[in-house]
CSV table of C-alpha atoms and ligand atoms in Angstrom, one decimal:
chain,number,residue,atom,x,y,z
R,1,UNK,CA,-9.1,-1.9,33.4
R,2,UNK,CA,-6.3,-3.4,35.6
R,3,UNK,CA,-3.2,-4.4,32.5
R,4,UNK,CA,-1.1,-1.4,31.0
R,5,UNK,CA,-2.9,0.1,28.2
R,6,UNK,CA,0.3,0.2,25.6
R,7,UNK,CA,-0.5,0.8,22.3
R,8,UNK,CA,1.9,-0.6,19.5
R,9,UNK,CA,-0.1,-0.7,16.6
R,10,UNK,CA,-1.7,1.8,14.9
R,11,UNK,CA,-4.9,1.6,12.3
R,12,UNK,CA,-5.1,3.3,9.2
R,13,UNK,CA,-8.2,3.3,7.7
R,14,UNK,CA,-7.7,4.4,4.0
R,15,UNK,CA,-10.1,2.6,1.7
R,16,UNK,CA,-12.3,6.1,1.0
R,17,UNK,CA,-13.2,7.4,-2.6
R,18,UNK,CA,-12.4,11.0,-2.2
R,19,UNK,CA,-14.7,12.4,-4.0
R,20,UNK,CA,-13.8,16.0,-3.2
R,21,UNK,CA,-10.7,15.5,-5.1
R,22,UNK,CA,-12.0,14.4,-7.9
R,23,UNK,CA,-10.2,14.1,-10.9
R,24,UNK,CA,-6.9,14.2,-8.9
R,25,UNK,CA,-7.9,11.1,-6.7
R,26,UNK,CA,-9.0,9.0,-10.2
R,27,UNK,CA,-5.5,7.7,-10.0
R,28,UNK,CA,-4.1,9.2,-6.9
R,29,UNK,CA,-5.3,8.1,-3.5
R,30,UNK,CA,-6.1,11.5,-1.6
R,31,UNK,CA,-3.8,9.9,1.4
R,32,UNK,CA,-1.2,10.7,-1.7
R,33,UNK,CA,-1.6,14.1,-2.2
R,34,UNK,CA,1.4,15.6,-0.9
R,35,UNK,CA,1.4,19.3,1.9
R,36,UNK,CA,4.5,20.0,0.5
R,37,UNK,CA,6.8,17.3,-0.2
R,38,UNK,CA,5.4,14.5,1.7
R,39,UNK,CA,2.1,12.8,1.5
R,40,UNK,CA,-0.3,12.7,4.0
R,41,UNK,CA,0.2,9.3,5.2
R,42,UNK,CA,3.5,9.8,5.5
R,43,UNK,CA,2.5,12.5,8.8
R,44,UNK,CA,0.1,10.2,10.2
R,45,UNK,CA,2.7,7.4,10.2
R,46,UNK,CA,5.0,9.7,11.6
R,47,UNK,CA,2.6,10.5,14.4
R,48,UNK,CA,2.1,7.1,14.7
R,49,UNK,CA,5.7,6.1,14.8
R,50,UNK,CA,6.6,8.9,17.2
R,51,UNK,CA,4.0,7.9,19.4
R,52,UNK,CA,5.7,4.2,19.0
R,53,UNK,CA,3.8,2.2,17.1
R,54,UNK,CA,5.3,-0.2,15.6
R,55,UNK,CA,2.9,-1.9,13.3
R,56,UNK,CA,1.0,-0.2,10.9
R,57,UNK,CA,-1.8,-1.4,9.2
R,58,UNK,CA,-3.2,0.4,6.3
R,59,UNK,CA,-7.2,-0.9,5.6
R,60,UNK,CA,-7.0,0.0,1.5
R,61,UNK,CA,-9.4,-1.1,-1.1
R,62,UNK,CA,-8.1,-2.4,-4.8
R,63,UNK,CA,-7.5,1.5,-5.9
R,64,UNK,CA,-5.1,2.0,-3.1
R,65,UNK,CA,-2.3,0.4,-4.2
R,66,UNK,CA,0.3,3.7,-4.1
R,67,UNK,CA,0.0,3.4,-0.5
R,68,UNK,CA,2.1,0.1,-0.3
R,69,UNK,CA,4.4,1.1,-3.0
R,70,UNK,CA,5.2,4.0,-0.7
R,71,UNK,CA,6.0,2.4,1.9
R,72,UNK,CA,7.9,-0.7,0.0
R,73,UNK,CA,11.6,-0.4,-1.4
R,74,UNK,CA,12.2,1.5,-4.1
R,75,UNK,CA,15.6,-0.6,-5.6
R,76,UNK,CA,16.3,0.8,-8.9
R,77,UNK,CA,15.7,4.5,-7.4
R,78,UNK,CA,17.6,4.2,-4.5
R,79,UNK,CA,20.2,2.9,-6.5
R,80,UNK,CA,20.2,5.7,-8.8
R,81,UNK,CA,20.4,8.0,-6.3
R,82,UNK,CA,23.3,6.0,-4.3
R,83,UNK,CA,25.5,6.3,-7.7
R,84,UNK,CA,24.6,10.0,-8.3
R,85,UNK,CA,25.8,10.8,-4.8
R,86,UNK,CA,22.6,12.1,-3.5
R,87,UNK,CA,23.1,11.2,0.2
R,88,UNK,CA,20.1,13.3,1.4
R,89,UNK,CA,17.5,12.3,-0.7
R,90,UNK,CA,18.5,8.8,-0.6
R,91,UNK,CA,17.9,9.1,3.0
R,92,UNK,CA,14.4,11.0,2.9
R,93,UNK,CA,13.4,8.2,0.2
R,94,UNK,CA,14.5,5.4,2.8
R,95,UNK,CA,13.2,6.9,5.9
R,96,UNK,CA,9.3,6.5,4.9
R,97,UNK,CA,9.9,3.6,7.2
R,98,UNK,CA,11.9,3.3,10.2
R,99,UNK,CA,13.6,0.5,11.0
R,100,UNK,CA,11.8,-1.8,13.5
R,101,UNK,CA,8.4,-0.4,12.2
R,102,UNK,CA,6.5,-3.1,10.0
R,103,UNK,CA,3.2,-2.5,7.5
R,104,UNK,CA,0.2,-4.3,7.3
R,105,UNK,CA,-2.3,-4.1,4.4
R,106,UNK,CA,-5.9,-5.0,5.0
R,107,UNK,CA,-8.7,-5.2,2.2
R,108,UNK,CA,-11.9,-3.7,3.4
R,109,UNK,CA,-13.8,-5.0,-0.3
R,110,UNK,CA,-17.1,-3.0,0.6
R,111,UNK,CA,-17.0,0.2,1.4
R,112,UNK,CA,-19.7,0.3,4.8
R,113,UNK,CA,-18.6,2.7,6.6
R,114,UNK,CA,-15.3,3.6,9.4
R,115,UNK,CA,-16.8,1.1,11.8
R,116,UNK,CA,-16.6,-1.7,9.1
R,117,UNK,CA,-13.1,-0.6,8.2
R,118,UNK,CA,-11.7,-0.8,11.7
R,119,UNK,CA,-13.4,-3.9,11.7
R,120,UNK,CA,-11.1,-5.4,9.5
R,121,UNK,CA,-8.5,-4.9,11.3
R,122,UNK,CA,-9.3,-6.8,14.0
R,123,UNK,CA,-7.2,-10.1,12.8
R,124,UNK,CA,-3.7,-8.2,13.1
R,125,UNK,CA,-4.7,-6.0,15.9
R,126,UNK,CA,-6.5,-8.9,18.5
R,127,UNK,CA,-7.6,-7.5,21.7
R,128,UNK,CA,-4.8,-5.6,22.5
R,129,UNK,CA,-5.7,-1.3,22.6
R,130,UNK,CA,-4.6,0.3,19.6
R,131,UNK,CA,-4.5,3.9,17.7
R,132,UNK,CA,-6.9,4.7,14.5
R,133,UNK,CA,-5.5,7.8,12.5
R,134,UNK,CA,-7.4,9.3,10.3
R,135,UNK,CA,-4.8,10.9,7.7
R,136,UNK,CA,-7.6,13.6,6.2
R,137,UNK,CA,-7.0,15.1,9.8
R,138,UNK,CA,-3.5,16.5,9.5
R,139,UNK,CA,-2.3,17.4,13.1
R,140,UNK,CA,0.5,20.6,13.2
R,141,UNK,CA,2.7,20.9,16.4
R,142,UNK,CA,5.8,22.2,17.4
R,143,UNK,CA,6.5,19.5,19.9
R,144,UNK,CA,5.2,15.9,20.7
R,145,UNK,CA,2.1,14.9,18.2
R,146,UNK,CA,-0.9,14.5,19.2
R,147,UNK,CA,-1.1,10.9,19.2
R,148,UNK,CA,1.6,10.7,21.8
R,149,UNK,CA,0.1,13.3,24.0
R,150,UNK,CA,-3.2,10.6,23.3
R,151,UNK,CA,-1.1,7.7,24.5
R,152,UNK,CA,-0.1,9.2,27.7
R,153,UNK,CA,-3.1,9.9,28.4
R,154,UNK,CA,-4.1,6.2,28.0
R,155,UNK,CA,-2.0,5.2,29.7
R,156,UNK,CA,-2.0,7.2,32.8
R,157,UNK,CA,-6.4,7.0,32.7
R,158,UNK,CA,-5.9,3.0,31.4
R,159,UNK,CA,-9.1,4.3,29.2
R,160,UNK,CA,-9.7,4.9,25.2
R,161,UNK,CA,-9.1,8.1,24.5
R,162,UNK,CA,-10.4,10.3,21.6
R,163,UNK,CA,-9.1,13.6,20.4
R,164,UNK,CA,-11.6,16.5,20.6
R,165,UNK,CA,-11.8,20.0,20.0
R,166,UNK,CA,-14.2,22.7,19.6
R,167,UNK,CA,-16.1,23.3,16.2
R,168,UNK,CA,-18.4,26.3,15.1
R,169,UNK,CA,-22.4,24.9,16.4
R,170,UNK,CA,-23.3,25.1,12.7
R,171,UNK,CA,-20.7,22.3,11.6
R,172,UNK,CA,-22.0,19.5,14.3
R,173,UNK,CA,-23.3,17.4,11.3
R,174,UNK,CA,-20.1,17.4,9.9
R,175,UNK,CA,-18.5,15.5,13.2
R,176,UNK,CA,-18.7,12.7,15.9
R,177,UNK,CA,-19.8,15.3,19.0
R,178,UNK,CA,-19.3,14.3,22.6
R,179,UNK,CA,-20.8,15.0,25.8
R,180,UNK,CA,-18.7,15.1,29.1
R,181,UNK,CA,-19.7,13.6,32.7
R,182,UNK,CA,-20.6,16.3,34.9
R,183,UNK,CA,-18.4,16.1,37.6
R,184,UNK,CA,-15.8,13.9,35.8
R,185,UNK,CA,-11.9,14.6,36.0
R,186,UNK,CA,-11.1,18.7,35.5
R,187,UNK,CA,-7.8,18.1,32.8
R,188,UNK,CA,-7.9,19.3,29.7
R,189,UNK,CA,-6.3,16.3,28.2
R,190,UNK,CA,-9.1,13.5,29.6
R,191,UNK,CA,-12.3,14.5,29.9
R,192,UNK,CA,-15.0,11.8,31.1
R,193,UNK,CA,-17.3,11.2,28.1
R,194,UNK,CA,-20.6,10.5,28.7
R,195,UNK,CA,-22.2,10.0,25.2
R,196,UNK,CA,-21.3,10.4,21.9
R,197,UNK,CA,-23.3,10.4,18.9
R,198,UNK,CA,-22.5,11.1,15.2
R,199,UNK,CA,-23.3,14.1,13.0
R,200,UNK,CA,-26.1,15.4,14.6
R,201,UNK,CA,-27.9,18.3,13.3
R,202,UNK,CA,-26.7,21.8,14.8
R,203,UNK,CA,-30.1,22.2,16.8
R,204,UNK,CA,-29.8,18.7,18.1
R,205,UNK,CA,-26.0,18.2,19.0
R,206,UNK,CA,-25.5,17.7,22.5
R,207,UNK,CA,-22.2,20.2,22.9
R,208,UNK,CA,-19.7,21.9,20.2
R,209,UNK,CA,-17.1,19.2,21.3
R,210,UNK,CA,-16.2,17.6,18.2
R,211,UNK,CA,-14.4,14.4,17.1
R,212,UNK,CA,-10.8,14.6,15.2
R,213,UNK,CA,-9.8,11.4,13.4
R,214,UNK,CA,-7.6,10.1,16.2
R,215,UNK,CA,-8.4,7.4,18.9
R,216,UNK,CA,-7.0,5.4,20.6
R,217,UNK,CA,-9.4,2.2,21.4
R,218,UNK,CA,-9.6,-0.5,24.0
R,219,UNK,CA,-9.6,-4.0,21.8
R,220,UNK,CA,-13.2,-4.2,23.6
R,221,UNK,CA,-14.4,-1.8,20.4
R,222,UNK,CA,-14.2,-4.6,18.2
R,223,UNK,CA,-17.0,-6.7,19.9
R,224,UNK,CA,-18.9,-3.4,19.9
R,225,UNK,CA,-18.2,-3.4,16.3
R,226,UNK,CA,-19.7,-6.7,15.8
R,227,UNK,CA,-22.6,-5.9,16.8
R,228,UNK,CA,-23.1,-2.3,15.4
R,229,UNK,CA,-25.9,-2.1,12.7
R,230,UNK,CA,-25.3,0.7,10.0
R,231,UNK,CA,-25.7,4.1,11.8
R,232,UNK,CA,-25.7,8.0,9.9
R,233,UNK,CA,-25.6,8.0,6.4
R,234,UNK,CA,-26.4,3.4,6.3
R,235,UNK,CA,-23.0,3.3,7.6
R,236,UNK,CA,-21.3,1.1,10.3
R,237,UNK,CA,-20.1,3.6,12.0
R,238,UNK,CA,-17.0,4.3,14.8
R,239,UNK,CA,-19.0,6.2,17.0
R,240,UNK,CA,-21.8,4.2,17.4
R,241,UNK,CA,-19.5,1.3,19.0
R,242,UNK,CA,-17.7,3.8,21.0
R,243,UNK,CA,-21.3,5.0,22.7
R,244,UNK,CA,-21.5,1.2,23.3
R,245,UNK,CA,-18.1,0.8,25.0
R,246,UNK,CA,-19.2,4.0,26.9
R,247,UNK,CA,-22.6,2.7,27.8
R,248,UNK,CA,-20.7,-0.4,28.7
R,249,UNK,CA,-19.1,1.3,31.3
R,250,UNK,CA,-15.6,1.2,30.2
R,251,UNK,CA,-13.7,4.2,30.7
R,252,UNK,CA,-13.3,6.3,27.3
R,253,UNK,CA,-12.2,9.9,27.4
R,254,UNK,CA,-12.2,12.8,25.3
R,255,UNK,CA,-8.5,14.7,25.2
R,256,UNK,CA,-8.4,18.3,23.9
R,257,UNK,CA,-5.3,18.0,22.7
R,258,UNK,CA,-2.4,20.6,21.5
R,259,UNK,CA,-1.7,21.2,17.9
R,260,UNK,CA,-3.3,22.5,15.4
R,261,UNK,CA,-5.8,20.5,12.9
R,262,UNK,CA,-6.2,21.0,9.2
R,263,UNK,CA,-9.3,19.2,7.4
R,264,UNK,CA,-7.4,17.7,4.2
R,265,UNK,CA,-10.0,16.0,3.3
R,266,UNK,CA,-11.3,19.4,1.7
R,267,UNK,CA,-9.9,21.7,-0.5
R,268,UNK,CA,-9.6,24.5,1.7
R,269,UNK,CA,-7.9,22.6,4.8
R,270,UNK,CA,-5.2,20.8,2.3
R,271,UNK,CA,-4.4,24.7,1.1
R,272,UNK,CA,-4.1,25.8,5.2
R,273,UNK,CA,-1.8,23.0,5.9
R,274,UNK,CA,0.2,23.7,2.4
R,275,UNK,CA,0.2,27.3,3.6
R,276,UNK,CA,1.1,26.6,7.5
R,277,UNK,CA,4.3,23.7,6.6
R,278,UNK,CA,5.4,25.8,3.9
R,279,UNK,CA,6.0,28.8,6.3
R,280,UNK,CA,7.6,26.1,8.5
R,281,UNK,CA,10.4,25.2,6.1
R,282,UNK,CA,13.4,27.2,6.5
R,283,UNK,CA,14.0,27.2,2.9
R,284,UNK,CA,10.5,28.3,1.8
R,285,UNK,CA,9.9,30.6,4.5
R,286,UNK,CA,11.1,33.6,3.2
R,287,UNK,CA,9.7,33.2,-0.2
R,288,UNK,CA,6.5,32.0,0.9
R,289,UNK,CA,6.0,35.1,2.9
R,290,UNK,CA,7.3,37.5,0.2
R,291,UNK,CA,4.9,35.4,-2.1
R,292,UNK,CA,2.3,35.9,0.0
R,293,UNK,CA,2.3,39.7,0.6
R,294,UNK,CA,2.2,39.9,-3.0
R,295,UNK,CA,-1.0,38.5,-4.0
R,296,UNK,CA,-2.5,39.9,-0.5
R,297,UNK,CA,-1.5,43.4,-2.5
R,298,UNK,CA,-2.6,42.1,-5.5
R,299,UNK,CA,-6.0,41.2,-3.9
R,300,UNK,CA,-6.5,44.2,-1.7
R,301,UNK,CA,-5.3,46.6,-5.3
R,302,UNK,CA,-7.9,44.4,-7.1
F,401,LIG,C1,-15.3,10.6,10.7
F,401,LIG,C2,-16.0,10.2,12.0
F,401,LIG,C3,-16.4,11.4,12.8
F,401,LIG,C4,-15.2,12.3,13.0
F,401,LIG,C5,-14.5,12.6,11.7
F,401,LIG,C6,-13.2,13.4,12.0
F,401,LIG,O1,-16.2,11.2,9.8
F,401,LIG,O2,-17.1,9.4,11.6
F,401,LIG,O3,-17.1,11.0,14.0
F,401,LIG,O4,-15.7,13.5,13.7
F,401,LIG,O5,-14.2,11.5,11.0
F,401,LIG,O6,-12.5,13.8,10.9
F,401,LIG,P1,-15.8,11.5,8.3
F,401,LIG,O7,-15.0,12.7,8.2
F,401,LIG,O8,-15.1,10.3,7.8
F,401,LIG,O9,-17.2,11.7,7.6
């Protein structure tokens, strides 16, 4: 690839039921539900902003609709916050947003899959390489996110790059696994991919390496999407265009990147990253921790 790969826009793709948070997500989307006090769309624009994005575009369906009141103006509350004085939560209301950053909302009106959603896309994004971010997949760090350790990456390799780490053999089927070139570059951060295929069984899964839901795509992926036919589960599906880029010839790399990842699209994950931010927070450290030994003494008394 001989022009810059710079990524300014990133992809949301947001139209999901989810189920697993059923009844919560009858009326709130589960990119709502908050890990302490902001949602989770709110950290994967963050990512996405810090990375520098500076269009985001949010593929929603008609229940969706709390995602672009987030991220709109909210007059008569800012105002009533203005006259009450309350500088600082005026400013955490305004800064969902940054200035220079602008949102795009998408209908994706059948729900066929993450292929098919990316696919929609396509008329903001054009050929240009661009990030998805899957919000489900929150990302901790202490220092740059991992969508700008991603970008780098892209840059320096002028290749897509997808975000990997290593899962337990018996949760393949739960994950887009990877396969590396033998031979190929030795850094931890781009690792020649040679295949990828999409939840295979344990027994059949061609490594442990597993996909987290952030890429960052040469605009080649949407003529590989075009031409996708439903995949796993009758779904148009990411990875399937991705082997195609790959098989293609077009340089796509996996990066083990550094930060830690919390599944909130289950239960369990949105309690770990409630949990790990929590203990984060210098005002709900301390009583998170006392909290905490407390019930551990409760359970181990039990
Ligand atoms: C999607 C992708 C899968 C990837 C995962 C990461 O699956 O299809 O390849 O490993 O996100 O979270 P989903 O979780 O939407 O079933």
């Amino acid at each position: 690839m001989s022009h810059p790969f710079k990524v300014s826009t990133a992809v949301f793709p947001v139209a999901g039921l989810g189920t697993r948070f059923l009844p919560a997500s009858k009326v709130v989307p589960k990119e709502m539900l908050p890990v302490v006090d902001m949602p989770l769309i709110q950290y994967a624009a963050n990512e996405a902003v810090e990375a520098g994005c500076t269009t985001l575009v949010f593929v929603v369906n008609r229940y969706k609709h709390a995602i672009a009141d987030y991220f709109d103006t909210a007059y008569e509350l800012e105002h009533k916050l203005e006259i009450k004085g309350k500088d600082d939560l005026l400013e955490r209301v305004r800064s969902t947003l940054p200035d220079g950053v602008r949102c795009v909302f998408v209908t994706q009106s059948e729900a066929r899959g993450l292929g098919h959603a990316v696919l929609c896309a396509r008329p903001v994004v054009g050929d240009e390489p661009f990030a998805v971010l899957l919000p489900d997949d929150l990302i901790w760090n202490r220092r740059h996110g991992a969508l700008a350790q991603m970008v780098a990456v892209a840059e320096r390799e002028r290749g897509s790059v997808i975000a990997v780490e290593d899962v337990p053999r018996e949760k393949t089927g739960s994950y887009g696994i990877v396969s590396l070139r033998e031979g190929g570059a030795a850094q931890a951060d781009a690792l020649a991919m040679s295949a990828i295929v999409e939840k295979p069984e344990p027994a059949q899964a061609p490594s442990t390496l597993a996909v987290v839901g952030r890429y960052i795509l040469s605009g080649r992926i949407f003529d590989a999407l075009d031409r996708t036919t439903p995949g796993a589960g009758g779904e148009i599906q990411l990875t399937d265009a991705i082997q195609a880029l790959i098989a293609d010839d077009q340089p796509v790399f996996a990066c083990r990147f550094r930060g830690t990842r919390y599944d909130c699209g289950n239960k369990f994950g949105l309690v770990q990253a409630t949990l790990r931010y929590a203990l984060e927070d210098a005002d709900l450290k301390a009583q998170t921790l006392t909290h905490m030994r407390r019930l551990l003494a409760d359970h181990e008394g039990a």
